[in-house]
CSV table of C-alpha atoms in Angstrom, one decimal:
chain,number,residue,atom,x,y,z
A,814,LEU,CA,-1.3,-15.1,-13.1
A,815,SER,CA,-4.6,-13.6,-13.9
A,816,VAL,CA,-5.2,-10.6,-16.1
A,817,ALA,CA,-8.5,-8.8,-16.9
A,818,PRO,CA,-9.2,-7.5,-20.4
A,819,GLY,CA,-8.4,-3.9,-19.3
A,820,GLY,CA,-4.9,-4.9,-18.2
A,821,ALA,CA,-5.4,-5.2,-14.5
A,822,GLY,CA,-4.3,-8.3,-12.8
A,823,GLU,CA,-2.5,-10.3,-10.1
A,824,LEU,CA,0.6,-12.5,-10.0
A,825,ALA,CA,0.7,-15.0,-7.1
A,826,LEU,CA,3.5,-17.4,-6.5
A,827,THR,CA,3.9,-19.9,-3.7
A,828,ASN,CA,7.2,-21.8,-3.2
A,829,GLY,CA,6.6,-25.0,-1.3
A,830,ALA,CA,10.3,-25.8,-1.4
A,831,ALA,CA,11.5,-22.4,0.0
A,832,GLY,CA,14.6,-22.6,2.2
A,833,LEU,CA,18.0,-21.2,3.0
A,834,HIS,CA,20.3,-19.8,0.3
A,835,ASN,CA,23.2,-21.7,1.9
A,836,GLU,CA,21.3,-24.9,1.3
A,837,ASN,CA,20.9,-23.9,-2.4
A,838,LYS,CA,17.2,-23.1,-2.0
A,839,VAL,CA,15.3,-19.9,-2.7
A,840,PRO,CA,14.3,-18.1,0.5
A,841,LEU,CA,11.1,-16.7,-1.0
A,842,ALA,CA,7.9,-18.5,0.3
A,843,ASP,CA,5.2,-16.3,-1.2
A,844,LEU,CA,5.0,-13.4,-3.7
A,845,GLN,CA,1.8,-11.5,-4.6
A,846,ILE,CA,1.8,-8.6,-7.0
A,847,THR,CA,-1.3,-6.6,-8.1
A,848,PHE,CA,-0.9,-4.4,-11.2
A,849,ARG,CA,-2.8,-2.4,-13.8
A,850,GLN,CA,-2.1,-0.7,-17.1
A,851,GLU,CA,-3.3,2.7,-17.9
A,852,GLY,CA,-2.1,5.6,-20.0
A,853,GLY,CA,0.9,3.7,-21.4
A,854,GLN,CA,2.1,3.0,-17.8
A,855,PHE,CA,2.3,-0.2,-15.8
A,856,GLN,CA,1.3,0.6,-12.2
A,857,ILE,CA,2.3,-2.0,-9.6
A,858,ASP,CA,-0.2,-1.2,-6.9
A,859,ARG,CA,0.9,-3.8,-4.3
A,860,ILE,CA,4.0,-6.0,-3.8
A,861,ALA,CA,3.9,-8.4,-0.9
A,862,ALA,CA,6.8,-10.9,-0.5
A,863,VAL,CA,7.2,-13.4,2.4
A,864,PHE,CA,10.7,-14.6,2.8
A,865,GLY,CA,12.2,-17.7,4.5
A,866,SER,CA,10.1,-20.8,4.6
A,867,ALA,CA,7.0,-21.9,6.4
A,868,ARG,CA,9.2,-23.5,9.1
A,869,ARG,CA,11.6,-20.6,9.4
A,870,PRO,CA,9.9,-17.3,8.4
A,871,ALA,CA,12.4,-14.4,7.7
A,872,GLY,CA,10.0,-11.5,7.4
A,873,SER,CA,8.2,-9.7,4.7
A,874,VAL,CA,8.6,-6.8,2.3
A,875,THR,CA,5.7,-4.8,1.0
A,876,GLY,CA,5.6,-1.9,-1.5
A,877,ALA,CA,4.5,-0.6,-4.9
A,878,GLY,CA,6.1,0.5,-8.1
A,879,LEU,CA,5.7,2.0,-11.6
A,880,TYR,CA,7.0,1.2,-15.0
A,881,ALA,CA,6.7,4.1,-17.4
A,882,ASN,CA,8.8,5.6,-20.2
A,883,GLY,CA,11.3,2.7,-20.0
A,884,ALA,CA,12.0,3.3,-16.3
A,885,LEU,CA,11.1,1.0,-13.3
A,886,THR,CA,10.7,2.5,-9.9
A,887,LEU,CA,10.1,0.4,-6.7
A,888,ALA,CA,9.4,1.6,-3.2
A,889,LEU,CA,9.7,-1.2,-0.6
A,890,HIS,CA,9.2,-1.4,3.1
A,891,THR,CA,10.0,-4.0,5.8
A,892,GLU,CA,9.3,-4.3,9.5
A,893,ALA,CA,11.5,-7.1,10.8
A,894,LEU,CA,13.6,-8.9,8.2
A,895,ASP,CA,15.9,-11.6,9.6
A,896,LEU,CA,18.9,-12.1,7.3
A,897,GLN,CA,19.9,-15.3,9.1
A,898,ARG,CA,16.7,-16.9,7.8
A,899,PHE,CA,17.8,-16.1,4.3
A,900,ASP,CA,21.3,-17.7,4.8
A,901,GLN,CA,22.5,-19.2,8.1
A,902,ARG,CA,26.0,-17.7,7.5
A,903,MET,CA,24.5,-14.3,8.2
A,904,ARG,CA,23.8,-13.0,11.7
A,905,ALA,CA,20.2,-12.8,13.1
A,906,THR,CA,18.6,-9.4,12.4
A,907,ARG,CA,15.3,-7.5,12.8
A,908,LEU,CA,15.8,-4.9,10.0
A,909,ALA,CA,13.1,-2.3,9.5
A,910,GLY,CA,12.9,0.5,7.0
A,911,ARG,CA,12.7,1.3,3.3
A,912,ILE,CA,14.4,0.6,0.1
A,913,GLU,CA,13.9,2.5,-3.1
A,914,ILE,CA,15.1,1.2,-6.4
A,915,LYS,CA,15.1,2.8,-9.9
A,916,HIS,CA,16.2,1.4,-13.2
A,917,ALA,CA,16.3,3.8,-16.1
A,918,ALA,CA,18.5,4.4,-19.1
A,919,GLY,CA,20.9,1.6,-18.2
A,920,LYS,CA,21.4,2.8,-14.6
A,921,GLN,CA,20.3,1.2,-11.4
A,922,GLU,CA,19.9,3.7,-8.5
A,923,TRP,CA,19.1,2.7,-5.0
A,924,ALA,CA,18.5,4.3,-1.6
A,925,VAL,CA,18.1,2.6,1.8
A,926,ALA,CA,17.1,3.7,5.2
A,927,LEU,CA,17.3,0.7,7.6
A,928,SER,CA,17.4,0.3,11.3
A,929,GLU,CA,18.3,-2.6,13.6
A,930,PRO,CA,17.4,-2.6,17.3
A,931,LEU,CA,20.5,-3.3,19.5
A,932,ARG,CA,20.2,-3.3,23.2
A,933,LYS,CA,18.4,0.0,24.2
A,934,GLN,CA,19.1,1.8,20.9
A,935,ASN,CA,18.9,1.4,17.1
A,936,ILE,CA,21.7,1.1,14.6
A,937,THR,CA,20.7,3.0,11.5
A,938,LEU,CA,22.1,2.8,7.9
A,939,THR,CA,21.2,5.3,5.3
A,940,ALA,CA,22.8,5.1,1.9
A,941,HIS,CA,22.4,6.1,-1.8
A,942,GLY,CA,24.2,4.6,-4.7
A,943,MET,CA,24.2,3.8,-8.4
A,944,LEU,CA,25.4,1.1,-10.8
A,945,ALA,CA,26.0,2.7,-14.1
A,946,ASP,CA,28.0,1.6,-17.1
A,947,THR,CA,30.9,-0.4,-15.5
A,948,ALA,CA,31.0,1.3,-12.0
A,949,VAL,CA,29.3,1.2,-8.7
A,950,THR,CA,29.2,4.5,-6.9
A,951,ILE,CA,28.1,5.0,-3.3
A,952,ASP,CA,27.7,8.8,-3.0
A,953,ARG,CA,26.5,8.7,0.5
A,954,ALA,CA,26.5,6.0,3.3
A,955,GLU,CA,26.0,6.7,7.0
A,956,LEU,CA,26.0,4.2,9.8
A,957,GLN,CA,24.9,5.6,13.2
A,958,ALA,CA,25.0,3.8,16.5
A,959,GLY,CA,24.5,5.5,19.8
A,960,GLY,CA,26.3,8.8,19.7
A,961,GLY,CA,28.7,7.6,17.0
A,962,ARG,CA,28.6,8.0,13.3
A,963,ILE,CA,30.5,6.7,10.3
A,964,ALA,CA,30.0,8.6,7.0
A,965,ALA,CA,31.5,7.2,3.8
A,966,SER,CA,31.4,7.3,0.0
A,967,GLY,CA,33.2,5.4,-2.7
A,968,ARG,CA,33.5,4.0,-6.2
A,969,LEU,CA,34.4,0.6,-7.7
A,970,ASP,CA,35.2,0.1,-11.3
A,971,LEU,CA,33.9,-3.2,-12.5
A,972,SER,CA,36.0,-3.4,-15.7
A,973,GLY,CA,39.7,-3.1,-16.5
A,974,ARG,CA,41.9,-2.9,-13.5
A,975,GLN,CA,38.9,-2.6,-11.2
A,976,GLY,CA,40.0,0.5,-9.4
A,977,PHE,CA,38.6,1.4,-6.1
A,978,SER,CA,38.4,4.6,-4.1
A,979,ALA,CA,36.7,5.4,-0.8
A,980,GLN,CA,36.6,8.2,1.7
A,981,GLY,CA,35.0,8.6,5.0
A,982,GLN,CA,34.8,10.2,8.4
A,983,VAL,CA,34.4,8.6,11.8
A,984,SER,CA,32.9,10.6,14.7
A,985,HIS,CA,32.6,9.3,18.3
A,986,PHE,CA,32.2,5.7,17.2
A,987,ARG,CA,32.5,3.0,19.8
A,988,LEU,CA,32.7,-0.7,18.9
A,989,GLN,CA,30.8,-1.5,22.1
A,990,GLU,CA,27.7,0.2,20.5
A,991,LEU,CA,27.6,-2.6,17.9
A,992,ALA,CA,28.2,-5.7,20.0
A,993,ASP,CA,29.7,-7.1,23.2
A,994,PHE,CA,33.5,-6.5,22.6
A,995,ALA,CA,34.5,-7.2,26.2
A,996,GLN,CA,38.1,-7.9,25.2
A,997,TRP,CA,38.5,-4.5,23.5
A,998,PRO,CA,39.2,-1.3,25.4
A,999,GLY,CA,36.5,1.3,25.5
A,1000,LEU,CA,37.7,3.2,22.4
A,1001,ASP,CA,36.0,6.3,21.1
A,1002,LEU,CA,37.0,6.4,17.4
A,1003,ASP,CA,37.1,9.9,16.0
């Protein structure tokens, strides 16, 4: 950590023991954050995180953020994130896209737009949700593969009886668009 007298600085972390989560290690190899303070705000000019380990890189996330008036906002981007190199129990991926996170007034709000190449097409996921008080709400989630689409929303209460509600719509969705389901008939879910 280095900070100049005016409040600008850099945080640099290197994890020589980075590894897989399922091996009880932290899958973060390197983190660099450049920041500055001005006008009562804390500007995060650059975030660069390298995940996985030196032996098994999992990809990187870059972005920027702002902390002002008690609210933290982060805008992150990735090119080819491999979740299996975070945890071997996950399937191999090449996720690309953006994640936006905001924490303000006791609420965490997030939005994602991610894609994964599969065969000659992309599978895309866009979603928006919030964790507030004692509930998780997903007001919009859409998974699209080929010509098919699943749109959903839901709510989970995290206290008391932990009630759950969900609703959705499936339109021309085929399992074969997601993987090789040779044993399944060619269904068009609608």
